[in-house]
C-alpha cells in the first residue's frame, strides 16, 4: 500500500524528498501541486523531472479520496458522501494515509456539506468516522465510533468537492468531535492556513466543539481560528442528560477557560444552542445563559432541531425561539437564529452516512 502525500506538511515533504535524494526545493513544488493546483496524480506534477516522479511513485501516491455520493438541496446546499478507511483497533491513531496496514482498516463513510450564501461558500467538514461523545440528539453519536480520520482524509474533503476553488469558509462541524482527533485536525488547519498550502486566513475557519477541555486549551494556545462551543443547556444536570461530556468536562470549566483568552480582536467565540421544546427553551434558561456569559465578548446561535428517530424532543416553535432570542438580545447577549439549510436533503448531520452504512449492512 502506498503512502499518501496529501495531508503531509512542508516539513514532512522535505523529509520525503531528502530520503529520495531529490533537491530540497522539490518539497515546496510538491506542496504547490497538492494544495494549490490540486492534482490527482504524481504524474501531473510536471515541473518535477520524470525520474523524480518515477522515484516518488514507487512508494507514494497523491491519495485524494473522491466523493462517492451527492445530494443537492433546492436551496443549493450540497451534501457529499466520502468513503473512508479507519483502523478497527481503537489504539491506532488514524486511517487511510498509508501508515496503517490495509488489513487493519475497515470501511466507513463521512459527510461534508457545502452551504452557499450570497458570495460565500462554506464547507462543513467531518473529522471522525462516527463519534464517541454520545450526544443523545445526534445521529452521528448514535452510529458509534468508527475511527479517527487522517489529515489526508480530512483535507480530501476540501479538494474533492466541486466547489473546491471557490470555497470561502470552513467549519469543523460535521461528523465527529474535532478536538478528539486533535493532531489530524490541527495538521489540516496548518495546511489550510500555511503560505505553502491553501494560504487561507485563520478568520475563514471555525472549529466547533462540545468542550473537550484539555485539547480546547491547546487549541486556544496554538491556533488563531474561531471557536464555536456546543452549549445547548446552561444547567449542568440537564446538559448531562443530553451530553455525557458534561460529566467529564463541565460547561462551567469550559467557560472559565474561555474567559482566560482574548476574543475582542480577530478571533471570535460563539455558542451553539439547539432549541428543544419544553426542555431548554424557558425564560429561566435564557436568563441563566445571560448570567453564565456576562462580560464575555461572544455571540449566541440558536438552532432549530431536526427531529430524529427514537428521540423524545422536538424543536421549539418559531414563536418560542423568537422570544428566547429577544430575551437574550435585550439583556446584551448578541443572538441570532441560524437559518435552516438543506432541509430537503436530510440536513441533520450523520443521516446520509447513516443511510449509507445501513445499505452496506453496517
Ligand atoms: Fe459527536 Fe458532535 Fe454528535 Fe456530540 S454532537 S455525538 S460531539 S458529532
CSV table of N, CA, C and O in Angstrom, one decimal, residues 97-182:
chain,number,residue,atom,x,y,z
A,97,UNK,N,-3.9,7.0,5.5
A,97,UNK,CA,-2.8,7.8,4.9
A,97,UNK,C,-1.7,6.9,4.5
A,97,UNK,O,-0.6,7.4,4.2
A,98,UNK,N,-1.9,5.6,4.6
A,98,UNK,CA,-0.9,4.6,4.2
A,98,UNK,C,0.0,4.2,5.3
A,98,UNK,O,0.9,3.4,5.1
A,99,UNK,N,-0.1,4.8,6.5
A,99,UNK,CA,0.8,4.5,7.6
A,99,UNK,C,0.3,3.3,8.4
A,99,UNK,O,1.0,2.7,9.2
A,100,UNK,N,-0.9,2.8,8.1
A,100,UNK,CA,-1.5,1.7,8.8
A,100,UNK,C,-1.8,0.6,7.8
A,100,UNK,O,-2.4,0.9,6.7
A,101,UNK,N,-1.4,-0.7,8.0
A,101,UNK,CA,-1.7,-1.7,7.0
A,101,UNK,C,-3.1,-1.8,6.6
A,101,UNK,O,-4.0,-1.6,7.5
A,102,UNK,N,-3.4,-2.0,5.3
A,102,UNK,CA,-4.7,-2.1,4.8
A,102,UNK,C,-5.6,-3.1,5.6
A,102,UNK,O,-6.8,-2.8,5.8
A,103,UNK,N,-5.0,-4.2,6.0
A,103,UNK,CA,-5.9,-5.2,6.7
A,103,UNK,C,-6.3,-4.7,8.1
A,103,UNK,O,-7.2,-5.3,8.7
A,104,UNK,N,-5.7,-3.6,8.6
A,104,UNK,CA,-6.1,-3.1,9.9
A,104,UNK,C,-7.3,-2.1,9.8
A,104,UNK,O,-7.8,-1.5,10.8
A,105,UNK,N,-7.7,-1.8,8.5
A,105,UNK,CA,-8.7,-0.7,8.3
A,105,UNK,C,-10.0,-1.3,7.9
A,105,UNK,O,-10.1,-2.4,7.3
A,106,UNK,N,-11.1,-0.6,8.3
A,106,UNK,CA,-12.4,-1.0,7.8
A,106,UNK,C,-13.1,0.2,7.2
A,106,UNK,O,-12.8,1.3,7.5
A,107,UNK,N,-14.0,-0.1,6.3
A,107,UNK,CA,-14.7,1.0,5.6
A,107,UNK,C,-15.8,1.7,6.4
A,107,UNK,O,-16.5,1.0,7.2
A,108,UNK,N,-15.9,2.9,6.2
A,108,UNK,CA,-16.9,3.7,6.8
A,108,UNK,C,-17.2,4.9,5.8
A,108,UNK,O,-16.7,4.9,4.7
A,109,UNK,N,-18.1,5.8,6.3
A,109,UNK,CA,-18.4,6.9,5.4
A,109,UNK,C,-18.7,8.2,6.2
A,109,UNK,O,-19.1,8.1,7.4
A,110,UNK,N,-18.3,9.3,5.7
A,110,UNK,CA,-18.5,10.6,6.4
A,110,UNK,C,-19.1,11.5,5.4
A,110,UNK,O,-19.1,11.3,4.2
A,111,UNK,N,-19.6,12.7,5.9
A,111,UNK,CA,-20.2,13.7,5.1
A,111,UNK,C,-19.5,15.0,5.1
A,111,UNK,O,-18.9,15.3,6.1
A,112,UNK,N,-19.6,15.7,4.0
A,112,UNK,CA,-19.2,17.1,4.0
A,112,UNK,C,-20.3,17.9,3.4
A,112,UNK,O,-20.9,17.4,2.4
A,113,UNK,N,-20.6,19.1,3.9
A,113,UNK,CA,-21.8,19.8,3.4
A,113,UNK,C,-21.3,21.2,2.9
A,113,UNK,O,-20.6,21.9,3.7
A,114,UNK,N,-21.6,21.5,1.7
A,114,UNK,CA,-21.3,22.9,1.1
A,114,UNK,C,-22.5,23.7,1.2
A,114,UNK,O,-23.6,23.4,0.7
A,115,UNK,N,-22.4,24.9,1.9
A,115,UNK,CA,-23.5,25.8,2.1
A,115,UNK,C,-23.3,27.1,1.4
A,115,UNK,O,-22.4,27.9,1.8
A,116,UNK,N,-24.0,27.3,0.3
A,116,UNK,CA,-23.8,28.6,-0.4
A,116,UNK,C,-24.6,29.7,0.2
A,116,UNK,O,-25.7,29.4,0.7
A,117,UNK,N,-24.1,30.9,0.2
A,117,UNK,CA,-24.8,32.0,0.8
A,117,UNK,C,-24.3,33.3,0.2
A,117,UNK,O,-23.2,33.8,0.6
A,118,UNK,N,-25.0,33.9,-0.7
A,118,UNK,CA,-24.6,35.1,-1.5
A,118,UNK,C,-23.2,34.8,-2.1
A,118,UNK,O,-23.1,33.8,-2.8
A,119,UNK,N,-22.2,35.6,-1.7
A,119,UNK,CA,-20.9,35.3,-2.3
A,119,UNK,C,-20.0,34.4,-1.4
A,119,UNK,O,-18.8,34.2,-1.7
A,120,UNK,N,-20.6,33.7,-0.4
A,120,UNK,CA,-19.8,32.8,0.4
A,120,UNK,C,-20.2,31.4,0.0
A,120,UNK,O,-21.3,31.1,-0.4
A,121,UNK,N,-19.2,30.5,0.2
A,121,UNK,CA,-19.4,29.1,0.1
A,121,UNK,C,-18.7,28.4,1.2
A,121,UNK,O,-17.4,28.4,1.2
A,122,UNK,N,-19.4,27.9,2.2
A,122,UNK,CA,-18.8,27.4,3.4
A,122,UNK,C,-18.9,25.9,3.3
A,122,UNK,O,-19.9,25.3,3.0
A,123,UNK,N,-17.8,25.2,3.7
A,123,UNK,CA,-17.7,23.8,3.7
A,123,UNK,C,-17.7,23.3,5.2
A,123,UNK,O,-16.9,23.7,6.0
A,124,UNK,N,-18.7,22.5,5.5
A,124,UNK,CA,-18.8,21.9,6.8
A,124,UNK,C,-18.2,20.5,6.7
A,124,UNK,O,-18.7,19.7,6.0
A,125,UNK,N,-17.0,20.3,7.4
A,125,UNK,CA,-16.3,19.0,7.2
A,125,UNK,C,-16.4,18.1,8.4
A,125,UNK,O,-16.6,18.6,9.5
A,126,UNK,N,-16.2,16.8,8.1
A,126,UNK,CA,-16.1,15.8,9.2
A,126,UNK,C,-14.7,15.6,9.6
A,126,UNK,O,-13.7,15.8,8.8
A,127,UNK,N,-14.5,15.2,10.9
A,127,UNK,CA,-13.1,14.9,11.4
A,127,UNK,C,-13.0,13.5,11.9
A,127,UNK,O,-11.9,13.1,12.2
A,128,UNK,N,-14.1,12.8,12.1
A,128,UNK,CA,-14.0,11.4,12.6
A,128,UNK,C,-15.1,10.6,11.8
A,128,UNK,O,-16.2,11.2,11.4
A,129,UNK,N,-14.9,9.3,11.7
A,129,UNK,CA,-16.0,8.5,11.2
A,129,UNK,C,-16.8,8.1,12.4
A,129,UNK,O,-16.3,7.3,13.3
A,130,UNK,N,-18.0,8.6,12.5
A,130,UNK,CA,-18.8,8.4,13.8
A,130,UNK,C,-18.3,9.3,14.8
A,130,UNK,O,-17.5,10.3,14.6
A,131,UNK,N,-18.6,9.0,16.1
A,131,UNK,CA,-18.2,9.9,17.2
A,131,UNK,C,-18.4,9.1,18.5
A,131,UNK,O,-19.3,8.3,18.6
A,132,UNK,N,-17.5,9.3,19.4
A,132,UNK,CA,-17.6,8.6,20.7
A,132,UNK,C,-18.1,9.4,21.8
A,132,UNK,O,-18.1,9.1,23.0
A,133,UNK,N,-18.6,10.6,21.5
A,133,UNK,CA,-19.1,11.6,22.5
A,133,UNK,C,-20.6,11.3,23.0
A,133,UNK,O,-21.0,11.7,24.0
A,134,UNK,N,-21.3,10.6,22.1
A,134,UNK,CA,-22.6,10.1,22.5
A,134,UNK,C,-23.7,11.1,22.8
A,134,UNK,O,-24.6,10.8,23.6
A,135,UNK,N,-23.7,12.3,22.2
A,135,UNK,CA,-24.8,13.3,22.4
A,135,UNK,C,-26.1,12.6,22.0
A,135,UNK,O,-26.2,12.1,20.9
A,136,UNK,N,-27.1,12.7,22.8
A,136,UNK,CA,-28.3,11.9,22.5
A,136,UNK,C,-29.1,12.4,21.3
A,136,UNK,O,-29.9,11.7,20.7
A,137,UNK,N,-28.9,13.7,21.0
A,137,UNK,CA,-29.8,14.3,19.9
A,137,UNK,C,-29.1,14.2,18.6
A,137,UNK,O,-29.5,14.7,17.6
A,138,UNK,N,-28.0,13.4,18.5
A,138,UNK,CA,-27.1,13.5,17.3
A,138,UNK,C,-27.1,12.1,16.6
A,138,UNK,O,-26.8,11.1,17.2
A,139,UNK,N,-27.4,12.1,15.3
A,139,UNK,CA,-27.3,10.9,14.5
A,139,UNK,C,-25.9,10.3,14.4
A,139,UNK,O,-25.8,9.1,14.4
A,140,UNK,N,-24.9,11.2,14.4
A,140,UNK,CA,-23.6,10.6,14.3
A,140,UNK,C,-23.2,9.9,15.6
A,140,UNK,O,-22.6,8.8,15.6
A,141,UNK,N,-23.6,10.5,16.7
A,141,UNK,CA,-23.3,9.9,18.0
A,141,UNK,C,-24.0,8.5,18.1
A,141,UNK,O,-23.5,7.6,18.6
A,142,UNK,N,-25.2,8.5,17.5
A,142,UNK,CA,-26.0,7.2,17.5
A,142,UNK,C,-25.2,6.1,16.8
A,142,UNK,O,-25.4,4.9,17.1
A,143,UNK,N,-24.5,6.5,15.8
A,143,UNK,CA,-23.8,5.4,15.0
A,143,UNK,C,-22.6,4.9,15.6
A,143,UNK,O,-21.9,3.9,15.1
A,144,UNK,N,-22.2,5.5,16.8
A,144,UNK,CA,-21.0,5.0,17.4
A,144,UNK,C,-19.7,5.5,16.8
A,144,UNK,O,-19.7,6.3,15.8
A,145,UNK,N,-18.6,5.0,17.2
A,145,UNK,CA,-17.3,5.5,16.7
A,145,UNK,C,-16.6,4.5,15.8
A,145,UNK,O,-16.5,3.3,16.2
A,146,UNK,N,-16.2,4.9,14.6
A,146,UNK,CA,-15.6,4.0,13.7
A,146,UNK,C,-14.1,4.4,13.5
A,146,UNK,O,-13.4,3.7,12.7
A,147,UNK,N,-13.6,5.5,14.0
A,147,UNK,CA,-12.2,5.8,13.9
A,147,UNK,C,-11.9,7.2,13.6
A,147,UNK,O,-12.8,8.0,13.1
A,148,UNK,N,-10.7,7.6,13.9
A,148,UNK,CA,-10.2,9.0,13.6
A,148,UNK,C,-9.9,9.1,12.1
A,148,UNK,O,-9.4,8.1,11.5
A,149,UNK,N,-10.3,10.2,11.5
A,149,UNK,CA,-9.9,10.4,10.1
A,149,UNK,C,-8.4,10.9,10.1
A,149,UNK,O,-8.0,11.7,10.9
A,150,UNK,N,-7.7,10.5,9.1
A,150,UNK,CA,-6.3,11.0,8.9
A,150,UNK,C,-6.4,12.4,8.3
A,150,UNK,O,-7.4,12.8,7.8
A,151,UNK,N,-5.3,13.2,8.5
A,151,UNK,CA,-5.3,14.5,7.9
A,151,UNK,C,-5.5,14.4,6.3
A,151,UNK,O,-6.2,15.3,5.7
A,152,UNK,N,-5.0,13.3,5.8
A,152,UNK,CA,-5.2,13.1,4.3
A,152,UNK,C,-6.7,13.0,4.0
A,152,UNK,O,-7.2,13.7,3.0
A,153,UNK,N,-7.5,12.3,4.8
A,153,UNK,CA,-8.9,12.1,4.5
A,153,UNK,C,-9.6,13.5,4.8
A,153,UNK,O,-10.6,13.8,4.1
A,154,UNK,N,-9.2,14.2,5.8
A,154,UNK,CA,-9.9,15.4,6.1
A,154,UNK,C,-9.7,16.5,5.0
A,154,UNK,O,-10.6,17.1,4.6
A,155,UNK,N,-8.4,16.6,4.6
A,155,UNK,CA,-8.1,17.6,3.6
A,155,UNK,C,-8.7,17.2,2.2
A,155,UNK,O,-9.1,18.1,1.4
A,156,UNK,N,-8.9,15.9,2.0
A,156,UNK,CA,-9.6,15.5,0.7
A,156,UNK,C,-10.9,16.1,0.6
A,156,UNK,O,-11.3,16.4,-0.6
A,157,UNK,N,-11.6,16.4,1.7
A,157,UNK,CA,-13.0,17.0,1.5
A,157,UNK,C,-12.9,18.3,0.9
A,157,UNK,O,-13.8,18.7,0.1
A,158,UNK,N,-11.8,19.1,1.2
A,158,UNK,CA,-11.7,20.4,0.6
A,158,UNK,C,-11.3,20.4,-0.8
A,158,UNK,O,-11.6,21.3,-1.6
A,159,UNK,N,-10.7,19.3,-1.3
A,159,UNK,CA,-10.2,19.3,-2.6
A,159,UNK,C,-11.1,18.6,-3.6
A,159,UNK,O,-11.3,19.0,-4.7
A,160,UNK,N,-11.8,17.6,-3.1
A,160,UNK,CA,-12.7,16.8,-3.9
A,160,UNK,C,-14.0,17.4,-4.2
A,160,UNK,O,-14.7,17.0,-5.3
A,161,UNK,N,-14.5,18.3,-3.4
A,161,UNK,CA,-15.9,18.9,-3.7
A,161,UNK,C,-15.8,19.7,-4.9
A,161,UNK,O,-14.8,20.3,-5.3
A,162,UNK,N,-17.0,19.8,-5.6
A,162,UNK,CA,-17.0,20.5,-6.9
A,162,UNK,C,-16.6,22.0,-6.7
A,162,UNK,O,-16.2,22.6,-7.7
A,163,UNK,N,-16.9,22.6,-5.5
A,163,UNK,CA,-16.7,24.0,-5.3
A,163,UNK,C,-15.3,24.3,-4.7
A,163,UNK,O,-15.0,25.4,-4.2
A,164,UNK,N,-14.4,23.3,-4.8
A,164,UNK,CA,-13.1,23.5,-4.1
A,164,UNK,C,-12.4,24.8,-4.4
A,164,UNK,O,-11.9,25.4,-3.4
A,165,UNK,N,-12.4,25.3,-5.6
A,165,UNK,CA,-11.7,26.6,-5.9
A,165,UNK,C,-12.5,27.8,-5.5
A,165,UNK,O,-12.0,28.9,-5.6
A,166,UNK,N,-13.7,27.7,-5.1
A,166,UNK,CA,-14.4,28.9,-4.6
A,166,UNK,C,-14.9,28.8,-3.2
A,166,UNK,O,-15.8,29.6,-2.8
A,167,UNK,N,-14.4,27.9,-2.4
A,167,UNK,CA,-14.7,27.9,-1.0
A,167,UNK,C,-14.2,29.1,-0.3
A,167,UNK,O,-13.1,29.6,-0.6
A,168,UNK,N,-15.0,29.8,0.5
A,168,UNK,CA,-14.6,31.0,1.2
A,168,UNK,C,-14.4,30.7,2.7
A,168,UNK,O,-13.6,31.4,3.4
A,169,UNK,N,-15.1,29.7,3.3
A,169,UNK,CA,-15.0,29.4,4.7
A,169,UNK,C,-15.1,27.9,5.0
A,169,UNK,O,-15.6,27.2,4.1
A,170,UNK,N,-14.6,27.6,6.2
A,170,UNK,CA,-14.7,26.2,6.6
A,170,UNK,C,-15.2,26.1,8.0
A,170,UNK,O,-14.8,27.0,8.9
A,171,UNK,N,-16.0,25.2,8.3
A,171,UNK,CA,-16.4,24.9,9.7
A,171,UNK,C,-16.2,23.5,10.0
A,171,UNK,O,-16.6,22.6,9.3
A,172,UNK,N,-15.5,23.2,11.1
A,172,UNK,CA,-15.3,21.8,11.6
A,172,UNK,C,-16.5,21.5,12.5
A,172,UNK,O,-16.5,21.5,13.7
A,173,UNK,N,-17.6,21.2,11.8
A,173,UNK,CA,-18.9,21.0,12.5
A,173,UNK,C,-19.6,19.8,11.9
A,173,UNK,O,-20.8,19.6,12.2
A,174,UNK,N,-18.9,19.0,11.1
A,174,UNK,CA,-19.6,17.8,10.5
A,174,UNK,C,-19.5,16.6,11.5
A,174,UNK,O,-19.6,16.8,12.7
A,175,UNK,N,-19.3,15.4,11.0
A,175,UNK,CA,-19.3,14.3,11.9
A,175,UNK,C,-18.0,14.2,12.7
A,175,UNK,O,-16.9,14.5,12.3
A,176,UNK,N,-18.2,13.9,14.0
A,176,UNK,CA,-17.1,13.7,14.9
A,176,UNK,C,-16.8,15.0,15.7
A,176,UNK,O,-17.4,16.1,15.5
A,177,UNK,N,-16.0,14.8,16.8
A,177,UNK,CA,-15.6,15.9,17.7
A,177,UNK,C,-14.2,16.2,17.3
A,177,UNK,O,-13.3,15.4,17.5
A,178,UNK,N,-14.0,17.4,16.7
A,178,UNK,CA,-12.6,17.7,16.1
A,178,UNK,C,-11.5,17.7,17.2
A,178,UNK,O,-10.4,17.3,16.9
A,179,UNK,N,-11.9,18.1,18.4
A,179,UNK,CA,-10.8,18.1,19.5
A,179,UNK,C,-10.5,16.7,20.0
A,179,UNK,O,-9.6,16.5,20.8
A,180,UNK,N,-11.3,15.7,19.6
A,180,UNK,CA,-11.0,14.3,19.9
A,180,UNK,C,-10.0,13.7,18.9
A,180,UNK,O,-9.6,12.6,19.1
A,181,UNK,N,-9.8,14.4,17.8
A,181,UNK,CA,-8.8,13.9,16.8
A,181,UNK,C,-7.9,15.1,16.5
A,181,UNK,O,-7.7,15.6,15.4
A,182,UNK,N,-7.3,15.5,17.6
A,182,UNK,CA,-6.6,16.8,17.6
A,182,UNK,C,-5.5,17.0,16.6
A,182,UNK,O,-5.4,17.9,15.8
